[in-house]
PDB file of C-alpha atoms in Angstrom:
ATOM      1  CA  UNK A   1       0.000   0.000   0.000  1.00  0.00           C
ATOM      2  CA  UNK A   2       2.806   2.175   0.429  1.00  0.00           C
ATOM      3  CA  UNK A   3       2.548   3.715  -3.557  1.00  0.00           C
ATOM      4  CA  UNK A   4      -1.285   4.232  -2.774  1.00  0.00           C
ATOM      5  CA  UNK A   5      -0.099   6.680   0.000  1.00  0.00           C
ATOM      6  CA  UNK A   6       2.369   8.118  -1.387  1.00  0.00           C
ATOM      7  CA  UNK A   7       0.137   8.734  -4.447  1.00  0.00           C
ATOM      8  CA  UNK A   8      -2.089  10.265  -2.117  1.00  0.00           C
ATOM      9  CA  UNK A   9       0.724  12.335  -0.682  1.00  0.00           C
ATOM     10  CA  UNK A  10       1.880  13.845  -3.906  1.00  0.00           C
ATOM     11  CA  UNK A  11      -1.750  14.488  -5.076  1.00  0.00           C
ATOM     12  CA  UNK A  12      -2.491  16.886  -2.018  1.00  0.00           C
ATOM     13  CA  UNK A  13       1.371  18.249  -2.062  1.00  0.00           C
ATOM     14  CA  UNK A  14       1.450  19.377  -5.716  1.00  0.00           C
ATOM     15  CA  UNK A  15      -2.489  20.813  -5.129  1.00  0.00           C
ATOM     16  CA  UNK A  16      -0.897  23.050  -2.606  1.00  0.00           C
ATOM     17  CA  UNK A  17       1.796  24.150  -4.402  1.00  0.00           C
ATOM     18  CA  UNK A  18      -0.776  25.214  -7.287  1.00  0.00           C
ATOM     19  CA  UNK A  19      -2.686  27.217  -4.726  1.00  0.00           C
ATOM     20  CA  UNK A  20       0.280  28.981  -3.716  1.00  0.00           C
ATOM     21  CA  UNK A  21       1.124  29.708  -6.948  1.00  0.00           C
ATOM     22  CA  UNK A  22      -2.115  30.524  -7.839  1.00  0.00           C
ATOM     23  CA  UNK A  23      -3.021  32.833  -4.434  1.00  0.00           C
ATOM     24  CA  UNK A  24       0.490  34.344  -4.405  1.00  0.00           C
ATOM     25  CA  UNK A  25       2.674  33.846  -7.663  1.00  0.00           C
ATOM     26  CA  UNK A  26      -0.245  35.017 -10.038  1.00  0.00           C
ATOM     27  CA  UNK A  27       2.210  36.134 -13.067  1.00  0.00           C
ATOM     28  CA  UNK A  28       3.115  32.671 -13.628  1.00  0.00           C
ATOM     29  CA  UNK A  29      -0.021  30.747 -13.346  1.00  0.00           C
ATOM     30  CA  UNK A  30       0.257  30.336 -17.003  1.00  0.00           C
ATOM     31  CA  UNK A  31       3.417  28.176 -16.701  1.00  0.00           C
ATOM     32  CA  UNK A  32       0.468  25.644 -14.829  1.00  0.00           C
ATOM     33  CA  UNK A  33      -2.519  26.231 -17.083  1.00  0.00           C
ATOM     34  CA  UNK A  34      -1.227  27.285 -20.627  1.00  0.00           C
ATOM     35  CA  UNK A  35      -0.837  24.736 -23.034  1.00  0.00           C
ATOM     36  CA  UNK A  36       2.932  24.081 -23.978  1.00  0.00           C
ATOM     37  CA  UNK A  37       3.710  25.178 -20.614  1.00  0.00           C
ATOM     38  CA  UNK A  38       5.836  23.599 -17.873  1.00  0.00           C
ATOM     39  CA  UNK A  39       2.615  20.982 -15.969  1.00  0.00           C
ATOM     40  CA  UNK A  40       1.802  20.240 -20.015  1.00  0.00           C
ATOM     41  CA  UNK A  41       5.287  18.976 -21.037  1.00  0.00           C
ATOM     42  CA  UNK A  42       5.733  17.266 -17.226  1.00  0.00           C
ATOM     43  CA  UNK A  43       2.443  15.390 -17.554  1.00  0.00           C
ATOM     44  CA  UNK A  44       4.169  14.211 -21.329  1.00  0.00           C
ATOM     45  CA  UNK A  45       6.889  12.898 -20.128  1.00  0.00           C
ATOM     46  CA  UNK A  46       5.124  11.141 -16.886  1.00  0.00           C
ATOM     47  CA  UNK A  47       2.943   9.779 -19.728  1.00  0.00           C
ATOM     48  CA  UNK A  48       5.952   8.633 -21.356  1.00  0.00           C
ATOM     49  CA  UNK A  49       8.090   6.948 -19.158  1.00  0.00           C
ATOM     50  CA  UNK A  50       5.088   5.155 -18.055  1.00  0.00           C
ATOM     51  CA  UNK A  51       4.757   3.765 -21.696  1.00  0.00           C
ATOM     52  CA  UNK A  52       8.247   2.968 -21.401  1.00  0.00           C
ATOM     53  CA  UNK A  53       8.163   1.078 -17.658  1.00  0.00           C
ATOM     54  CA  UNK A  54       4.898  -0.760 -18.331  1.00  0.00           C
ATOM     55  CA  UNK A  55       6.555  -2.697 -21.652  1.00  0.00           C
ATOM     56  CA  UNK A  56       9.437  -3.090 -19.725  1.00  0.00           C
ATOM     57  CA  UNK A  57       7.783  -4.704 -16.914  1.00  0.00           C
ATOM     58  CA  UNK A  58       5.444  -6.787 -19.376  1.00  0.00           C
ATOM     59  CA  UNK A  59       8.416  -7.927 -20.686  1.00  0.00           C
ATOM     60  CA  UNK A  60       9.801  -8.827 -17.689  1.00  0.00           C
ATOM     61  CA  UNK A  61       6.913 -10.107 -15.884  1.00  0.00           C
ATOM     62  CA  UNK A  62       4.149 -13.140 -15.929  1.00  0.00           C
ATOM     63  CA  UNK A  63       2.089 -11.977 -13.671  1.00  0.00           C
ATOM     64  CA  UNK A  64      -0.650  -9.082 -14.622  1.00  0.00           C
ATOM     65  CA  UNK A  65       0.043  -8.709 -18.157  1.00  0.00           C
ATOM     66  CA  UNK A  66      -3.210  -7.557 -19.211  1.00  0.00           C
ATOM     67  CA  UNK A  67      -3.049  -5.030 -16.764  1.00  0.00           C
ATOM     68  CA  UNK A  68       0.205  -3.510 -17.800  1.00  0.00           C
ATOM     69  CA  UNK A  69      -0.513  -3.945 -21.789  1.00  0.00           C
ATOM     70  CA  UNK A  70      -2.995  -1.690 -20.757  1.00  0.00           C
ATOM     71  CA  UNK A  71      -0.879   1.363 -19.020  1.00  0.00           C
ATOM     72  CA  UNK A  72       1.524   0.394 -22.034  1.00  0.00           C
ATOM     73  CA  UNK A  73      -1.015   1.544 -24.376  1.00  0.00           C
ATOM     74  CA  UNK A  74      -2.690   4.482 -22.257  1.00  0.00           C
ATOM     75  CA  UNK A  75       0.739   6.005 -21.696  1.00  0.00           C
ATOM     76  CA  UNK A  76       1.677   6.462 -25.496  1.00  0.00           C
ATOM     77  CA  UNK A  77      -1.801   7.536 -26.291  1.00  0.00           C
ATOM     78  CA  UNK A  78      -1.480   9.848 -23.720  1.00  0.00           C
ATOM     79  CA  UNK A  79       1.822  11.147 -24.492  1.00  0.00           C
ATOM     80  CA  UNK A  80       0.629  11.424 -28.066  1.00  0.00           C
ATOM     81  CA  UNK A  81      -2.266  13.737 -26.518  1.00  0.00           C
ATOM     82  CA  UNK A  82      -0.227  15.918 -24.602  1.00  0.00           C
ATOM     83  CA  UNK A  83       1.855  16.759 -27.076  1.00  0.00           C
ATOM     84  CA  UNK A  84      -1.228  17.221 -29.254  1.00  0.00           C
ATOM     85  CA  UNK A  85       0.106  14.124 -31.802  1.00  0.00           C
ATOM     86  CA  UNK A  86       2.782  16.743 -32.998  1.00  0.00           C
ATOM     87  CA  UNK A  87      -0.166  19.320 -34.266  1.00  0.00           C
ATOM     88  CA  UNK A  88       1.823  22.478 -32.616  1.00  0.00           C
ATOM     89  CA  UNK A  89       5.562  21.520 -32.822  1.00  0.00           C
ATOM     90  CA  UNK A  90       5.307  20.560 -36.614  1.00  0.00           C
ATOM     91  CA  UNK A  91       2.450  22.886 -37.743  1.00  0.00           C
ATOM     92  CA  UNK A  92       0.044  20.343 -38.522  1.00  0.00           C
ATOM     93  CA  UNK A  93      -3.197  21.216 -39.785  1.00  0.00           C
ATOM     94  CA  UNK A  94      -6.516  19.545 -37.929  1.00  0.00           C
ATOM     95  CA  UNK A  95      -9.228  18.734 -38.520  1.00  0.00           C
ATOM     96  CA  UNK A  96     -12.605  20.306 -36.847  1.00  0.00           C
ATOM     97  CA  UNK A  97     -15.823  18.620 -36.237  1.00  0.00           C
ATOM     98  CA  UNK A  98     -18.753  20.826 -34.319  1.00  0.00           C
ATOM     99  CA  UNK A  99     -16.287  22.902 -34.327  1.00  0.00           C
ATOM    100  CA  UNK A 100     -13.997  21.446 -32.195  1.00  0.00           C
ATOM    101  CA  UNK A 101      -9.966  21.328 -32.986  1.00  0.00           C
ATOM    102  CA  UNK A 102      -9.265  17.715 -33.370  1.00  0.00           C
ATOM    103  CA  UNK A 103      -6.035  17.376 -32.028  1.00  0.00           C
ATOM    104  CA  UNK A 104      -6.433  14.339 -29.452  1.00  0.00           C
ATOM    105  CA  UNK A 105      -8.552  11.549 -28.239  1.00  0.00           C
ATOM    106  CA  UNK A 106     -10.007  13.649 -25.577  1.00  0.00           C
ATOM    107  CA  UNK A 107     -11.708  16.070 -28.438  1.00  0.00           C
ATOM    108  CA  UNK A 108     -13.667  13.072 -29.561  1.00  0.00           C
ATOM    109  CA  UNK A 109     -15.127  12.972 -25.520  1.00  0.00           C
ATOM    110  CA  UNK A 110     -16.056  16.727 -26.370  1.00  0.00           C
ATOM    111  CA  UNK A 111     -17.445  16.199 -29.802  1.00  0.00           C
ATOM    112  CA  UNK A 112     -19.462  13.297 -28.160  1.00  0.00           C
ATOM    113  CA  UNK A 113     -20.956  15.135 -25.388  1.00  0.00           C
ATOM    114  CA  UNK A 114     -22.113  17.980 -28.062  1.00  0.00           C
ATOM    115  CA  UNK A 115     -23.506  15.095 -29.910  1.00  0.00           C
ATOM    116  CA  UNK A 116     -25.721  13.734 -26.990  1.00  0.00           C
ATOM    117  CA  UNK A 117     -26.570  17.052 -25.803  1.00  0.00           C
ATOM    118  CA  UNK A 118     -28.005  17.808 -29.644  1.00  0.00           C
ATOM    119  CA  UNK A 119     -29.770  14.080 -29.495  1.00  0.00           C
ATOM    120  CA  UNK A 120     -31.243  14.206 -26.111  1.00  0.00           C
ATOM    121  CA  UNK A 121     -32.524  17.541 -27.428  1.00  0.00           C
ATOM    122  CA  UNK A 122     -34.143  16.404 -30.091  1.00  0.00           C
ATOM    123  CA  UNK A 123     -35.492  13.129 -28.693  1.00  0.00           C
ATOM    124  CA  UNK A 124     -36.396  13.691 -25.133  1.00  0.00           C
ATOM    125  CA  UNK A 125     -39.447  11.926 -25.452  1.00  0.00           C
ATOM    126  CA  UNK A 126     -37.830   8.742 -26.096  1.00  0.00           C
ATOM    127  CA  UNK A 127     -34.814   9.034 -24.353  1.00  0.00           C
ATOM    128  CA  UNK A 128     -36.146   9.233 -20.974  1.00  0.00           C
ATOM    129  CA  UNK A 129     -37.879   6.354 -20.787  1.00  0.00           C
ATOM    130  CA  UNK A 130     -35.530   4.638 -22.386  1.00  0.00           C
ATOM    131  CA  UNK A 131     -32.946   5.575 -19.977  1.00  0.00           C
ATOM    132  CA  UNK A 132     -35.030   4.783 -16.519  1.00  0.00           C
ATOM    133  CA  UNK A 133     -35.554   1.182 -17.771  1.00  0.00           C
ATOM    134  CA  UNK A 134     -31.439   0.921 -18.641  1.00  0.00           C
ATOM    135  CA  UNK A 135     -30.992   1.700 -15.120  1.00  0.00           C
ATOM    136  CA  UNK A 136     -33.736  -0.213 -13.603  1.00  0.00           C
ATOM    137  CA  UNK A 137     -32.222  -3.112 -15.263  1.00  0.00           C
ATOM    138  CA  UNK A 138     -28.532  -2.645 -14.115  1.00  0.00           C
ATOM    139  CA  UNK A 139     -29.368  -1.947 -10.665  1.00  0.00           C
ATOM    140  CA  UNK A 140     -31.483  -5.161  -9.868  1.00  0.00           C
ATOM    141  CA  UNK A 141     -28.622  -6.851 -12.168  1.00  0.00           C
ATOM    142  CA  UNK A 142     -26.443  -5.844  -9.522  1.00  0.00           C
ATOM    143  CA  UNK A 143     -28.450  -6.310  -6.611  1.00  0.00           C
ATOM    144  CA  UNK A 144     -29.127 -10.164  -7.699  1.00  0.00           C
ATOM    145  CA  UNK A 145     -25.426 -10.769  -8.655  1.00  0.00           C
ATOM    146  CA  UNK A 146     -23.756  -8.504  -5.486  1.00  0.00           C
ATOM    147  CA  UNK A 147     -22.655 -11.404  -3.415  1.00  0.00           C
ATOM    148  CA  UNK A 148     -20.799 -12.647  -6.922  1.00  0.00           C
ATOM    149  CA  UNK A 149     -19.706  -9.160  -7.368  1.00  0.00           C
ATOM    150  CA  UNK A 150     -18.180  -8.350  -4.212  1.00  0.00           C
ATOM    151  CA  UNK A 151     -16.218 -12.040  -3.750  1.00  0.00           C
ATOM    152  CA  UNK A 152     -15.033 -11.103  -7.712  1.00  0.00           C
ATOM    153  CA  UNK A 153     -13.751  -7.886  -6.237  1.00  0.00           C
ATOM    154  CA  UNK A 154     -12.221  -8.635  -3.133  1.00  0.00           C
ATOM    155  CA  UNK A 155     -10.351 -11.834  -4.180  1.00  0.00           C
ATOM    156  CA  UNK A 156      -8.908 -10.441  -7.366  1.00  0.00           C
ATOM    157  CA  UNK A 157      -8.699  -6.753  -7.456  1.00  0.00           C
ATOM    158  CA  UNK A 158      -8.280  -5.416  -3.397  1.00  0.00           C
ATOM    159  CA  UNK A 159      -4.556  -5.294  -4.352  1.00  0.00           C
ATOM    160  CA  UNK A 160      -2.543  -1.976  -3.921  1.00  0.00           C
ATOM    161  CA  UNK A 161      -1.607  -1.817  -7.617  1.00  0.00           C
ATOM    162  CA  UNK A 162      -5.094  -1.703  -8.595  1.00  0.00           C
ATOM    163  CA  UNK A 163      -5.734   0.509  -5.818  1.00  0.00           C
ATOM    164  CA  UNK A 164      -3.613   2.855  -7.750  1.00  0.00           C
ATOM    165  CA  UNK A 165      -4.765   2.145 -11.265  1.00  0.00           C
ATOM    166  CA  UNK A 166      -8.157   3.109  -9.760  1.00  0.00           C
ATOM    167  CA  UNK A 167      -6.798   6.739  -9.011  1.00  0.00           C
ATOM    168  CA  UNK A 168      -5.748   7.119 -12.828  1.00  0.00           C
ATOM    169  CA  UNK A 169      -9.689   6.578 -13.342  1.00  0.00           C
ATOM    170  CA  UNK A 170     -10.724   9.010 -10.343  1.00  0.00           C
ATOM    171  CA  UNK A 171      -8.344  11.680 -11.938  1.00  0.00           C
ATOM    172  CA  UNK A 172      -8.967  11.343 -15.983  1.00  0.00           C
ATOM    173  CA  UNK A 173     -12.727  11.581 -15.654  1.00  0.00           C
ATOM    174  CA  UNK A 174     -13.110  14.733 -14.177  1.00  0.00           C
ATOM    175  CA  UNK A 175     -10.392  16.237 -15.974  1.00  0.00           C
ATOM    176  CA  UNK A 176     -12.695  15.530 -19.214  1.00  0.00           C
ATOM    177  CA  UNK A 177     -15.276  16.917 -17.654  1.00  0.00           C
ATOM    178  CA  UNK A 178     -13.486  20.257 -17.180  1.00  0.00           C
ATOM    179  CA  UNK A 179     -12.168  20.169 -20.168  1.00  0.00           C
ATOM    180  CA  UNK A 180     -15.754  20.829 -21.915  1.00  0.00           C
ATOM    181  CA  UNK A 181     -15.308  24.433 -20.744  1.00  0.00           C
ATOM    182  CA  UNK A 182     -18.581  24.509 -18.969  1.00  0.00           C
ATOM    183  CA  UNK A 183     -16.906  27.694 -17.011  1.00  0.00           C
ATOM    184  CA  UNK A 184     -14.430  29.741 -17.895  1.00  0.00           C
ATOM    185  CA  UNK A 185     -12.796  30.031 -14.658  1.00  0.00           C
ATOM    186  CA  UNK A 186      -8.804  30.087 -14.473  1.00  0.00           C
ATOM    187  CA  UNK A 187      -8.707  27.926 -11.473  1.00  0.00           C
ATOM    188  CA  UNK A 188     -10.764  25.379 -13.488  1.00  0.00           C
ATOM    189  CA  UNK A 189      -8.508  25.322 -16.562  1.00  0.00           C
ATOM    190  CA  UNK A 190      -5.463  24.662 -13.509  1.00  0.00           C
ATOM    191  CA  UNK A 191      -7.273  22.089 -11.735  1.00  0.00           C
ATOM    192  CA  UNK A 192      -7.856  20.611 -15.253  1.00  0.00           C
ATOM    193  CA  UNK A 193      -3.883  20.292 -16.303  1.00  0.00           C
ATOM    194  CA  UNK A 194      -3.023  19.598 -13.018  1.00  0.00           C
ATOM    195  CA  UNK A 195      -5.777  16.158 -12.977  1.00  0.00           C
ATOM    196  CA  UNK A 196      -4.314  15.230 -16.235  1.00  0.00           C
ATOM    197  CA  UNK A 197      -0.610  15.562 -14.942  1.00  0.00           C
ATOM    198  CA  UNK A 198      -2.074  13.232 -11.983  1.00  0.00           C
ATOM    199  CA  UNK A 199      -4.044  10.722 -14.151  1.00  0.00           C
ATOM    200  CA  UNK A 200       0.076  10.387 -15.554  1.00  0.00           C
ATOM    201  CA  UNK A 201       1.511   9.933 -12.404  1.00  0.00           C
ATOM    202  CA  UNK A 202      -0.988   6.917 -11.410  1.00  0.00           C
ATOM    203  CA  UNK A 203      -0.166   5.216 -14.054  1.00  0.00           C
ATOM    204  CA  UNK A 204       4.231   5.713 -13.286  1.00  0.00           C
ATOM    205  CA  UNK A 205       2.691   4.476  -9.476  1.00  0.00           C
ATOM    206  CA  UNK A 206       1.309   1.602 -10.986  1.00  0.00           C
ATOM    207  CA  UNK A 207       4.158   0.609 -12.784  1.00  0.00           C
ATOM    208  CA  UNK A 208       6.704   1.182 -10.064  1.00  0.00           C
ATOM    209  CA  UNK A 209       4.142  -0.921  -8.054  1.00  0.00           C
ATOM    210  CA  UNK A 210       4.430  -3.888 -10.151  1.00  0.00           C
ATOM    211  CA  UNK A 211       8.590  -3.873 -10.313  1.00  0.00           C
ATOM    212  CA  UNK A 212       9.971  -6.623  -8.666  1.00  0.00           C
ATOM    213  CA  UNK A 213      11.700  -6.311  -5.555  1.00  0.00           C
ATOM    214  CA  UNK A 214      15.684  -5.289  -5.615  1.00  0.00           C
ATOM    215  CA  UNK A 215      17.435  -8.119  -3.726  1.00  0.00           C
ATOM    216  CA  UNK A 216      19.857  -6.657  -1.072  1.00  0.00           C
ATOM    217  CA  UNK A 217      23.599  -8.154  -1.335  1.00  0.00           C
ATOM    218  CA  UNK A 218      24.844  -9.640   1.805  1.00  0.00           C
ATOM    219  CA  UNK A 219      27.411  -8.039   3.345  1.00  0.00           C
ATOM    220  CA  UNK A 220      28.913 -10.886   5.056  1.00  0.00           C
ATOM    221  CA  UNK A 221      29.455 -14.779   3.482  1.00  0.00           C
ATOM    222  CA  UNK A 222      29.455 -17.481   5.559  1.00  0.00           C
ATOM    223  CA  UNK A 223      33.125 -19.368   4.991  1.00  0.00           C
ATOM    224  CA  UNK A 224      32.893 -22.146   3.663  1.00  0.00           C
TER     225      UNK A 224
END
């Protein structure tokens, strides 16, 4: 458990330090929330050597493959996104759908949610009810299948690695949700970079998580 806190340690440290910078250093909050700025290119290279630990450790490793193939792939594609697939370094012209700049994955969660928000307009009347029985359904699926659920849970995944993992889903989510611009607040657009540079660092937690334990050299040989 002793990633999981420290996780947790960094998570409320570098918060802090934001709100200092924020409250007290306001002349270079941009260096936090601009984009090619100094959390932007930190949360790359978290992103990437991430990528790089989890196929080193899947190479390396039997155990929890499918876990780390995973981070393997999330940290490129979200290396790739932070450094907006190359769009601003090499002057590469996007694309725009709704009007939205497609320059990473995350723009397709945007161009989504304008999508859903122009269909639920459109067809309330269907939606709705349509909805309520979806999660009628799911809920007494889970209710009749909880004792399943929770054995499934406990036995496999109450491990401190996943315990991690789970953080990089805690962070990433509401980070997408910010970054729909509901408000235009400042401290939003922070909070925002600074989730994304987190969602990055759960991932390096997970990895170092999963690396084998160094074997200590003894200082003393028996004679033989």
């Amino acid at each position: 458990m002793k990633y999981a806190y420290l996780y947790l340690v960094v998570f409320v440290i570098n918060k802090l330090m934001a709100l200092v910078v924020y409250v007290l250093l306001p002349d270079y909050v941009y260096l936090i929330m601009d984009e090619d700025s100094l959390v932007e290119y930190t949360s790359a290279l978290i992103f990437l050597y991430a990528f790089i630990m989890a196929g080193s450790s899947f190479l390396n490793s039997k155990e929890y493959r499918k876990a780390l193939i995973i981070v393997f792939a999330i940290g490129l594609l979200g290396f790739l996104d932070e450094m907006s697939y190359g769009e601003r370094l090499f002057d590469i012209k996007t694309s725009h759908i709704y009007d939205v700049k497609i320059d990473g994955l995350h723009d397709f969660f945007i161009v989504g949610c304008i999508m859903l928000n122009k269909s639920m307009h459109s067809h309330t009347l269907y939606l709705c009810p349509i909805a309520l029985v979806a999660t009628a359904a799911l809920l007494i699926t889970l209710y009749k299948y909880r004792l399943i659920l929770i054995k499934e849970v406990v036995t496999k995944y109450i491990y401190p690695p996943y315990i991690v993992l789970l953080f990089f889903i805690v962070t990433i989510f509401p980070a997408l949700i910010l970054d729909l611009d509901l408000l235009d607040l400042d401290l939003l657009y922070m909070l925002e970079e600074l989730l994304e540079m987190d969602a990055a660092l759960a991932l390096l937690f997970f990895c170092w998580s999963m690396s084998p334990p160094r074997k200590t050299a003894k200082l003393c040989q028996p004679i033989q």
